[in-house]
Short mmCIF file of C-alpha atoms and ligand atoms in Angstrom, two decimals:
data_model
loop_
_atom_site.label_atom_id
_atom_site.label_comp_id
_atom_site.label_asym_id
_atom_site.label_seq_id
_atom_site.Cartn_x
_atom_site.Cartn_y
_atom_site.Cartn_z
CA MET A 76 -60.46 48.67 4.63
CA GLN A 77 -62.92 51.92 4.71
CA GLN A 78 -65.91 49.23 4.49
CA ALA A 79 -64.39 47.29 7.24
CA PHE A 80 -64.17 50.41 9.56
CA ASP A 81 -67.73 51.50 8.45
CA ALA A 82 -69.14 48.09 9.46
CA VAL A 83 -67.45 48.25 12.77
CA LYS A 84 -68.93 51.93 13.46
CA LYS A 85 -72.06 50.31 12.33
CA ASP A 86 -72.03 47.26 14.41
CA LEU A 87 -70.15 48.77 17.50
CA GLY A 88 -70.68 52.51 17.38
CA ALA A 89 -68.42 55.56 17.10
CA ASP A 90 -66.63 54.42 19.96
CA ALA A 91 -65.10 51.46 19.14
CA VAL A 92 -61.63 51.08 19.55
CA ILE A 93 -59.73 48.94 17.14
CA LEU A 94 -57.91 46.37 18.14
CA HIS A 95 -56.10 44.29 15.68
CA THR A 96 -56.18 44.81 11.79
CA LYS A 97 -55.17 42.09 9.40
CA THR A 98 -55.38 41.55 5.52
CA LYS A 99 -55.62 38.49 3.52
CA LYS A 100 -56.34 36.60 0.22
CA ARG A 101 -59.31 34.15 -0.42
CA ASN A 102 -60.76 32.01 -2.61
CA GLY A 103 -58.30 32.12 -5.50
CA ILE A 104 -56.40 29.23 -7.71
CA LEU A 105 -53.15 28.33 -5.68
CA GLY A 106 -53.73 31.95 -3.88
CA LEU A 107 -53.93 33.74 -7.37
CA TRP A 108 -56.79 36.06 -8.36
CA GLY A 109 -58.35 35.57 -5.10
CA LYS A 110 -60.16 38.79 -3.25
CA GLU A 111 -58.06 40.60 -1.07
CA MET A 112 -60.16 40.41 2.73
CA VAL A 113 -59.98 42.24 5.39
CA GLU A 114 -60.35 41.36 9.15
CA ILE A 115 -60.91 43.56 12.24
CA THR A 116 -61.06 42.55 16.04
CA ALA A 117 -62.81 45.75 17.46
CA SER A 118 -64.56 46.34 20.81
CA LYS A 119 -66.81 49.01 22.57
CA ASP A 120 -65.70 47.72 26.03
CA VAL A 121 -62.24 48.77 25.97
CA ASN A 122 -61.24 52.55 27.26
CA ILE A 123 -57.94 52.77 27.79
CA MET A 124 -57.59 56.79 28.03
CA GLN A 125 -60.59 57.99 29.89
CA ASN A 126 -59.99 56.41 33.05
CA PRO A 127 -56.58 55.17 33.53
CA GLU A 128 -56.47 53.28 36.94
CA VAL A 129 -53.24 51.61 37.42
CA LYS A 130 -53.64 48.55 39.91
CA ILE A 131 -50.44 47.08 41.41
CA PRO A 132 -50.74 43.86 42.24
CA GLU A 133 -51.33 42.87 46.16
CA GLU A 134 -48.08 40.52 46.05
CA GLN A 135 -46.26 43.30 44.31
CA ALA A 136 -47.23 45.97 46.17
CA ARG A 137 -45.74 44.12 49.48
CA PRO A 138 -42.76 42.73 48.35
CA GLU A 139 -41.47 42.78 52.11
CA GLY A 140 -44.30 41.56 53.90
CA ASN A 141 -46.78 43.82 55.90
CA PHE A 142 -44.22 46.35 57.85
CA LEU A 143 -42.59 47.70 54.66
CA ALA A 144 -46.33 47.60 52.56
CA ASP A 145 -47.54 49.70 55.49
CA LEU A 146 -44.44 52.47 55.82
CA TYR A 147 -45.07 52.39 51.88
CA LYS A 148 -48.80 53.04 52.26
CA LYS A 149 -48.04 55.91 54.97
CA SER A 150 -45.29 57.59 52.61
CA ASP A 151 -46.15 61.46 53.34
CA GLN A 152 -44.89 62.41 49.93
CA PRO A 153 -47.61 63.01 47.32
CA LYS A 154 -48.73 60.12 45.04
CA VAL A 155 -48.80 60.92 41.61
CA ASP A 156 -52.64 61.72 40.67
CA LEU A 157 -53.11 58.95 37.94
CA HIS A 158 -56.80 60.02 37.58
CA SER A 159 -56.17 63.15 35.72
CA ASN A 160 -58.34 63.28 32.46
CA SER A 161 -55.39 63.72 30.59
CA HIS A 162 -55.55 62.34 27.15
CA ASP A 163 -51.89 62.29 26.06
CA ALA A 164 -50.69 58.52 26.31
CA GLY A 165 -47.30 60.09 26.50
CA ALA A 166 -47.88 62.15 29.96
CA LEU A 167 -49.87 59.18 31.09
CA GLY A 168 -46.89 56.90 30.14
CA SER A 169 -44.36 59.04 32.22
CA ARG A 170 -46.42 59.54 35.24
CA ILE A 171 -46.57 55.84 35.46
CA LEU A 172 -42.86 55.54 35.28
CA GLN A 173 -42.79 58.55 38.04
CA TYR A 174 -44.99 56.52 40.22
CA GLU A 175 -43.08 53.38 39.66
CA LEU A 176 -39.41 55.10 40.38
CA LYS A 177 -41.07 57.11 43.49
CA GLU A 178 -42.24 53.59 45.08
CA ILE A 179 -38.95 51.42 43.91
CA LYS A 180 -37.02 54.54 45.98
CA ASP A 181 -39.22 53.96 49.13
CA LEU A 182 -38.94 50.50 48.97
CA VAL A 183 -35.14 50.66 48.97
CA SER A 184 -35.10 53.27 51.56
CA ASN A 185 -37.27 51.19 54.06
CA VAL A 186 -34.99 48.24 53.12
CA LEU A 187 -31.92 49.89 54.14
CA LYS A 188 -33.44 51.58 57.09
CA ARG A 189 -34.58 48.07 58.32
CA SER A 190 -31.52 46.21 57.43
CA GLN A 191 -29.66 48.81 59.51
CA TYR A 192 -31.12 47.76 62.66
CA SER A 193 -31.81 43.96 61.64
CA ASP A 194 -31.89 43.22 65.14
CA LEU A 195 -35.08 45.46 65.39
CA SER A 196 -36.79 43.72 62.96
CA ASN A 197 -39.72 42.20 64.97
CA LEU A 198 -40.51 45.32 66.41
CA SER A 199 -43.98 47.18 66.17
CA ASP A 200 -43.78 49.97 63.92
CA GLU A 201 -44.97 52.32 66.57
CA LEU A 202 -41.81 51.23 68.66
CA LEU A 203 -39.47 51.47 65.66
CA ASP A 204 -40.94 54.97 65.35
CA PHE A 205 -39.74 55.57 69.09
CA HIS A 206 -36.55 54.17 68.61
CA LEU A 207 -35.92 56.64 65.68
CA LEU A 208 -36.90 59.58 67.82
CA LEU A 209 -34.25 58.52 70.28
CA ILE A 210 -31.66 58.16 67.70
CA GLN A 211 -32.54 61.68 66.44
CA GLN A 212 -32.30 63.26 70.00
CA HIS A 213 -28.72 61.58 69.79
CA VAL A 214 -29.41 58.49 71.96
CA SER A 215 -26.57 56.73 71.65
CA GLU A 216 -27.48 53.29 69.66
CA ASP A 217 -26.75 50.32 72.30
CA LEU A 218 -28.91 52.26 74.70
CA ALA A 219 -31.89 53.13 72.36
CA LYS A 220 -31.87 49.54 71.74
CA GLU A 221 -32.17 48.57 75.22
CA ILE A 222 -34.99 50.93 75.90
CA ILE A 223 -36.80 50.01 73.02
CA HIS A 224 -36.36 46.14 74.02
CA ARG A 225 -37.33 46.93 76.90
CA ILE A 226 -40.73 48.19 76.18
CA ASN A 227 -41.10 45.46 73.92
CA ASN A 228 -41.09 42.88 76.55
CA GLU A 229 -42.66 44.81 79.28
CA LEU A 230 -46.05 45.56 77.09
CA ARG A 231 -48.39 43.00 76.07
CA ASN A 232 -48.96 42.39 72.26
CA GLU A 233 -52.08 44.35 71.50
CA GLU A 234 -50.37 47.23 73.48
CA LEU A 235 -47.47 47.17 71.08
CA ASN A 236 -49.72 49.85 68.65
CA ASN A 237 -50.55 52.25 71.33
CA ARG A 238 -48.70 55.29 70.92
CA ASP A 239 -50.10 57.10 74.17
CA LEU A 240 -49.12 53.93 75.85
CA ILE A 241 -45.39 53.30 74.47
CA ARG A 242 -44.75 57.12 75.12
CA GLU A 243 -45.83 56.94 78.72
CA VAL A 244 -43.76 53.65 79.57
CA LEU A 245 -40.84 55.36 77.40
CA LYS A 246 -40.99 58.51 79.82
CA LYS A 247 -41.35 56.40 83.10
CA THR A 248 -38.30 54.01 81.73
CA VAL A 249 -35.95 57.06 80.74
CA CYS A 250 -36.85 58.71 84.39
CA ASN A 251 -35.61 55.74 85.91
CA MET A 252 -32.67 55.43 84.02
CA LEU A 253 -31.51 59.48 84.34
CA LYS A 254 -32.15 58.88 88.38
CA ARG A 255 -33.32 60.96 90.87
CA SER A 256 -32.30 64.89 90.77
CA ASP A 257 -29.32 65.22 93.14
CA PRO A 258 -29.26 68.89 93.82
CA ILE A 259 -26.99 70.37 96.95
CA VAL A 260 -28.40 70.23 100.36
CA VAL A 261 -27.20 72.38 103.01
CA ASN A 262 -26.87 70.18 105.64
CA LYS A 263 -24.06 71.04 107.45
CA PRO A 264 -21.96 73.85 108.96
CA GLY A 265 -19.58 75.15 106.07
CA LYS A 266 -20.25 72.62 103.38
CA ARG A 267 -17.90 72.75 100.71
CA VAL A 268 -19.12 72.34 97.25
CA ALA A 269 -16.71 72.31 94.13
CA PHE A 270 -17.07 73.08 90.45
CA ILE A 271 -14.96 71.48 87.95
CA GLY A 272 -14.91 71.41 84.61
CA PRO A 273 -13.41 72.21 80.74
CA THR A 274 -13.09 75.70 79.76
CA GLY A 275 -15.90 78.28 79.24
CA VAL A 276 -18.54 75.40 80.35
CA GLY A 277 -20.26 78.05 82.38
CA LYS A 278 -19.01 76.96 85.57
CA THR A 279 -18.50 80.57 87.27
CA THR A 280 -21.77 81.81 85.69
CA THR A 281 -23.78 78.42 87.68
CA ILE A 282 -21.80 79.19 90.84
CA ALA A 283 -23.43 82.95 90.54
CA LYS A 284 -26.83 81.76 89.88
CA LEU A 285 -26.63 78.92 92.89
CA ALA A 286 -25.02 81.74 95.32
CA ALA A 287 -27.57 83.99 94.22
CA ASN A 288 -30.48 81.48 94.93
CA PHE A 289 -29.22 80.21 97.75
CA ALA A 290 -28.36 83.29 99.75
CA LEU A 291 -31.37 85.58 98.42
CA GLN A 292 -34.23 83.11 98.18
CA GLN A 293 -33.07 80.37 101.04
CA GLY A 294 -31.55 83.06 102.93
CA LYS A 295 -28.08 80.95 103.95
CA LYS A 296 -24.95 82.40 104.49
CA VAL A 297 -22.91 81.60 101.28
CA GLY A 298 -19.25 82.42 100.70
CA LEU A 299 -17.20 82.31 97.45
CA ILE A 300 -13.58 81.25 96.77
CA THR A 301 -11.91 81.21 93.30
CA ILE A 302 -8.83 79.45 92.37
CA ASP A 303 -9.33 80.95 88.81
CA THR A 304 -6.48 83.51 89.17
CA TYR A 305 -5.38 82.56 85.53
CA ARG A 306 -7.41 85.57 83.91
CA ILE A 307 -8.11 88.97 85.88
CA ALA A 308 -11.80 89.00 84.27
CA ALA A 309 -12.72 85.53 85.36
CA VAL A 310 -11.88 87.03 89.37
CA GLU A 311 -13.99 90.49 88.48
CA GLN A 312 -16.72 88.27 86.86
CA LEU A 313 -17.28 86.58 90.06
CA ARG A 314 -16.39 89.23 92.25
CA ILE A 315 -19.03 91.40 90.45
CA TYR A 316 -21.80 88.77 91.17
CA ALA A 317 -20.55 88.44 95.16
CA ASP A 318 -20.97 92.42 95.43
CA ILE A 319 -24.44 92.43 93.86
CA ILE A 320 -25.39 89.40 96.19
CA ASN A 321 -23.53 90.53 99.03
CA ILE A 322 -21.78 87.69 100.05
CA PRO A 323 -17.44 87.03 100.69
CA LEU A 324 -15.46 86.21 97.87
CA GLU A 325 -11.79 84.80 98.66
CA VAL A 326 -9.31 84.83 95.98
CA VAL A 327 -6.82 81.92 96.36
CA LEU A 328 -3.26 81.71 94.85
CA THR A 329 -1.81 79.01 96.57
CA VAL A 330 -2.62 76.11 98.87
CA TYR A 331 -1.54 77.60 101.68
CA GLU A 332 -4.20 80.35 100.66
CA MET A 333 -6.82 77.99 100.24
CA LYS A 334 -6.26 76.39 103.90
CA LYS A 335 -6.65 80.34 105.25
CA ALA A 336 -9.72 81.07 102.77
CA LEU A 337 -11.68 77.89 104.20
CA GLU A 338 -11.01 78.69 107.82
CA LYS A 339 -12.16 82.41 107.10
CA LEU A 340 -15.60 81.10 105.51
CA LYS A 341 -16.21 78.49 108.10
CA HIS A 342 -18.89 80.26 109.54
CA CYS A 343 -20.83 80.00 106.22
CA ASP A 344 -23.58 77.72 105.47
CA LEU A 345 -22.24 77.09 102.09
CA ILE A 346 -19.19 77.62 100.43
CA LEU A 347 -18.91 77.31 96.62
CA ILE A 348 -15.54 77.07 95.25
CA ASP A 349 -14.80 78.19 91.44
CA THR A 350 -11.89 76.70 89.52
CA ALA A 351 -10.40 77.86 86.39
CA GLY A 352 -11.45 76.05 82.99
CA ARG A 353 -8.69 73.20 82.64
CA SER A 354 -7.67 71.91 79.37
CA GLN A 355 -7.89 68.16 80.25
CA ASN A 356 -5.18 67.67 77.95
CA ASN A 357 -2.69 69.47 80.52
CA LYS A 358 -1.49 67.26 83.06
CA MET A 359 0.63 70.20 84.68
CA GLN A 360 -2.93 72.35 85.31
CA MET A 361 -4.59 69.23 86.20
CA SER A 362 -2.38 67.83 89.05
CA GLU A 363 -2.24 71.54 90.10
CA LEU A 364 -6.10 71.24 90.35
CA LYS A 365 -6.05 68.23 92.24
CA ALA A 366 -3.48 69.73 94.72
CA PHE A 367 -5.66 72.39 95.19
CA LEU A 368 -9.00 69.55 95.81
CA ASP A 369 -6.88 67.39 98.42
CA VAL A 370 -6.67 70.41 100.36
CA ILE A 371 -10.48 71.62 99.97
CA ASP A 372 -11.30 68.09 100.97
CA PRO A 373 -15.30 69.23 99.27
CA ASP A 374 -18.69 67.21 100.41
CA GLU A 375 -19.22 67.30 97.07
CA THR A 376 -17.56 67.98 93.47
CA HIS A 377 -19.57 68.77 90.47
CA LEU A 378 -18.31 68.28 87.21
CA VAL A 379 -19.59 70.96 84.84
CA LEU A 380 -20.53 69.69 81.41
CA SER A 381 -21.80 71.55 78.25
CA THR A 382 -24.56 70.18 76.20
CA ILE A 383 -23.59 71.48 73.31
CA THR A 384 -20.88 69.17 72.47
CA ASN A 385 -20.70 65.57 71.10
CA TYR A 386 -20.59 62.22 73.18
CA GLN A 387 -17.31 61.21 72.69
CA ASN A 388 -15.78 64.70 73.29
CA VAL A 389 -18.14 64.41 76.71
CA MET A 390 -16.63 60.76 77.69
CA ASP A 391 -13.03 62.06 77.07
CA THR A 392 -13.97 64.66 79.46
CA ILE A 393 -15.01 62.48 82.18
CA GLU A 394 -12.13 60.22 81.59
CA LYS A 395 -9.76 62.83 82.23
CA PHE A 396 -11.47 64.15 85.05
CA ASN A 397 -12.01 61.04 86.43
CA ASP A 398 -8.66 61.07 88.74
CA LEU A 399 -9.97 64.28 90.63
CA HIS A 400 -13.13 62.37 91.42
CA PHE A 401 -16.25 63.84 91.01
CA ASP A 402 -19.86 63.03 92.94
CA LYS A 403 -22.48 64.67 90.57
CA LEU A 404 -22.92 66.01 87.13
CA LEU A 405 -24.03 69.28 86.22
CA PHE A 406 -25.11 70.19 82.51
CA THR A 407 -25.19 73.49 80.94
CA LYS A 408 -26.47 75.47 77.97
CA LEU A 409 -29.42 73.52 77.40
CA ASP A 410 -30.86 76.24 75.37
CA GLU A 411 -28.33 76.09 72.90
CA ALA A 412 -28.75 71.74 72.65
CA VAL A 413 -30.37 70.76 69.56
CA ASN A 414 -30.77 67.30 70.84
CA PHE A 415 -30.77 65.80 74.63
CA GLY A 416 -29.67 62.72 74.26
CA LEU A 417 -26.46 63.21 75.26
CA ILE A 418 -27.56 63.73 78.74
CA LEU A 419 -29.30 60.59 79.23
CA SER A 420 -26.63 58.71 77.39
CA ILE A 421 -23.97 60.26 79.52
CA ILE A 422 -25.72 59.51 83.06
CA THR A 423 -26.39 55.91 82.10
CA LYS A 424 -22.63 55.34 81.17
CA VAL A 425 -20.92 56.61 84.23
CA SER A 426 -23.67 56.38 86.91
CA LYS A 427 -24.00 59.53 88.45
CA SER A 428 -26.39 61.51 89.41
CA MET A 429 -27.58 64.98 87.92
CA SER A 430 -27.54 67.96 90.31
CA TYR A 431 -28.40 71.02 88.11
CA LEU A 432 -29.49 71.96 84.69
CA THR A 433 -28.63 75.53 83.14
CA MET A 434 -30.71 76.97 80.11
CA GLY A 435 -29.34 80.53 79.66
CA GLN A 436 -27.11 83.51 80.81
CA ASN A 437 -29.33 85.08 83.07
CA VAL A 438 -28.13 85.23 86.61
CA PRO A 439 -29.84 83.72 88.63
CA ASP A 440 -33.00 82.64 86.72
CA ASP A 441 -31.80 80.27 84.20
CA ILE A 442 -31.14 77.02 86.39
CA GLU A 443 -33.16 74.48 87.34
CA ILE A 444 -32.94 71.17 89.98
CA GLY A 445 -31.90 68.21 87.46
CA ASP A 446 -35.04 66.60 87.42
CA SER A 447 -35.35 63.42 85.36
CA ARG A 448 -38.74 64.07 84.40
CA TYR A 449 -37.84 67.85 82.71
CA VAL A 450 -35.39 65.69 81.11
CA ALA A 451 -37.28 63.42 79.48
CA GLU A 452 -39.97 65.78 78.16
CA LEU A 453 -37.37 67.24 76.31
CA LEU A 454 -35.98 64.41 74.68
CA LEU A 455 -39.74 63.20 73.80
CA GLY A 456 -40.43 66.64 72.41
CA GLU A 457 -43.01 67.70 74.84
CA ARG A 458 -41.03 70.60 76.65
CA HIS A 459 -39.26 73.31 74.61
CA ILE A 460 -36.89 75.86 76.30
CA SER A 461 -38.02 79.39 75.56
CA CYS A 462 -35.12 81.56 75.35
N1 LIG B 546 -26.61 79.78 76.29
C1 LIG B 546 -26.12 79.66 77.54
N2 LIG B 546 -24.56 79.94 77.99
C2 LIG B 546 -24.02 80.03 78.94
C3 LIG B 546 -24.94 79.30 80.20
N3 LIG B 546 -24.00 79.35 81.03
C4 LIG B 546 -23.08 79.87 81.02
N4 LIG B 546 -22.79 80.51 79.65
C5 LIG B 546 -22.12 81.03 78.67
O1 LIG B 546 -21.11 80.75 78.42
C6 LIG B 546 -19.95 81.27 78.89
C7 LIG B 546 -18.85 81.15 79.60
O2 LIG B 546 -19.09 80.93 81.00
P1 LIG B 546 -18.12 81.01 81.95
O3 LIG B 546 -19.35 80.86 83.47
O4 LIG B 546 -17.72 82.24 82.13
O5 LIG B 546 -17.86 79.30 81.94
P2 LIG B 546 -16.54 78.81 82.83
O6 LIG B 546 -16.60 77.57 82.96
O7 LIG B 546 -16.65 79.48 83.98
O8 LIG B 546 -15.28 79.27 81.96
P3 LIG B 546 -13.51 79.28 82.48
O9 LIG B 546 -13.62 79.80 83.93
O10 LIG B 546 -12.92 80.14 81.20
O11 LIG B 546 -13.26 78.21 82.51
C8 LIG B 546 -20.70 82.83 79.13
O12 LIG B 546 -20.85 83.70 78.23
C9 LIG B 546 -22.03 82.81 79.80
O13 LIG B 546 -22.68 83.52 79.76
C10 LIG B 546 -25.86 78.84 79.53
O14 LIG B 546 -26.80 77.98 80.75
N5 LIG B 546 -26.39 78.92 78.34
MG1 LIG B 547 -14.90 80.60 85.16
#
């Protein structure tokens, strides 16, 4: 054997690799007394350890066709470095195993992602990314699909990979769905605007912001009425604002007093009416509020909704307040919201327009007209609310 190794070394050099050895007997009678022979297969071109580049055959790497293979390629997790100079075959084996495990994990998660939205399977990767963004923003699933399909039909094939273009079309689509903003327009004497909604959503604070803006910035004569007499603090809260802005406030306990208060403030350009936060599950409170609203006969009623709640809660609220008839939706606490899809989902579901958006506790600053572009930009992450 030693002689054979020496012969290999001489012929092929010291780097030669032994691939195979075999011993056998030769030339004896019936195999007896023959000499022992050694057969060695060696090569100097095999170099397993120096540059262990692992190539995955194309078909194996792309088992799900182009889409998954591309996602697979795009995976931003660091790949295992297979080109290190380690000569340790054990470590190399374990790295290859890790690499393969990671690829399998990626593949499974991509297949799952795709099967969850099987009706989106023909869309471009770019469109799928925007679909994911809408879902992350808590746009309802049906609506997100509808929007993405709409864009898919609107754009030509070669445009469906153009992220900037898709973004612009998406923004336009969202803006159209959010409809035009619908703020208060003071267009008749003694215009009556009522604010209703669940407890603690920000009705009183919003009324104070609006009163200050109309009175101090637009020079309108503003009057306030509150029927929130359940809590002394609630009346006090509004009285402080009324005093600061220097506008009249009427506190009303009964339907009869409401009539008198409306009469008293009829010289105002705008009468803003605050109501107590009603638990929509309390039928008594709801019918009491309805009786007040019947007397007020508002020119417009805004349903105030907080954006830090979930879609189902808001839909329940809308259903319960539906009997009271409201005209517009006012969304509060955008500064605390973690996503903005709720606004789009609600507006498209109930087909009402947005009057205002509020984004903080500061009176009178933290309020904006319910501009669809403002919401679309929040949704697409192009705008951030600074606190
Ligand atoms: N972060 C944030 N807080 C707000 C906003 N609007 C109101 N708030 C706060 O929400 C809390 C409740 O506000 P109110 O205006 O009293 O709410 P309400 O709907 O009148 O409450 P009830 O009269 O009890 O039904 C207060 O602490 C406000 O400062 C907003 O846009 N952002
Ligand atoms: Mg209040």
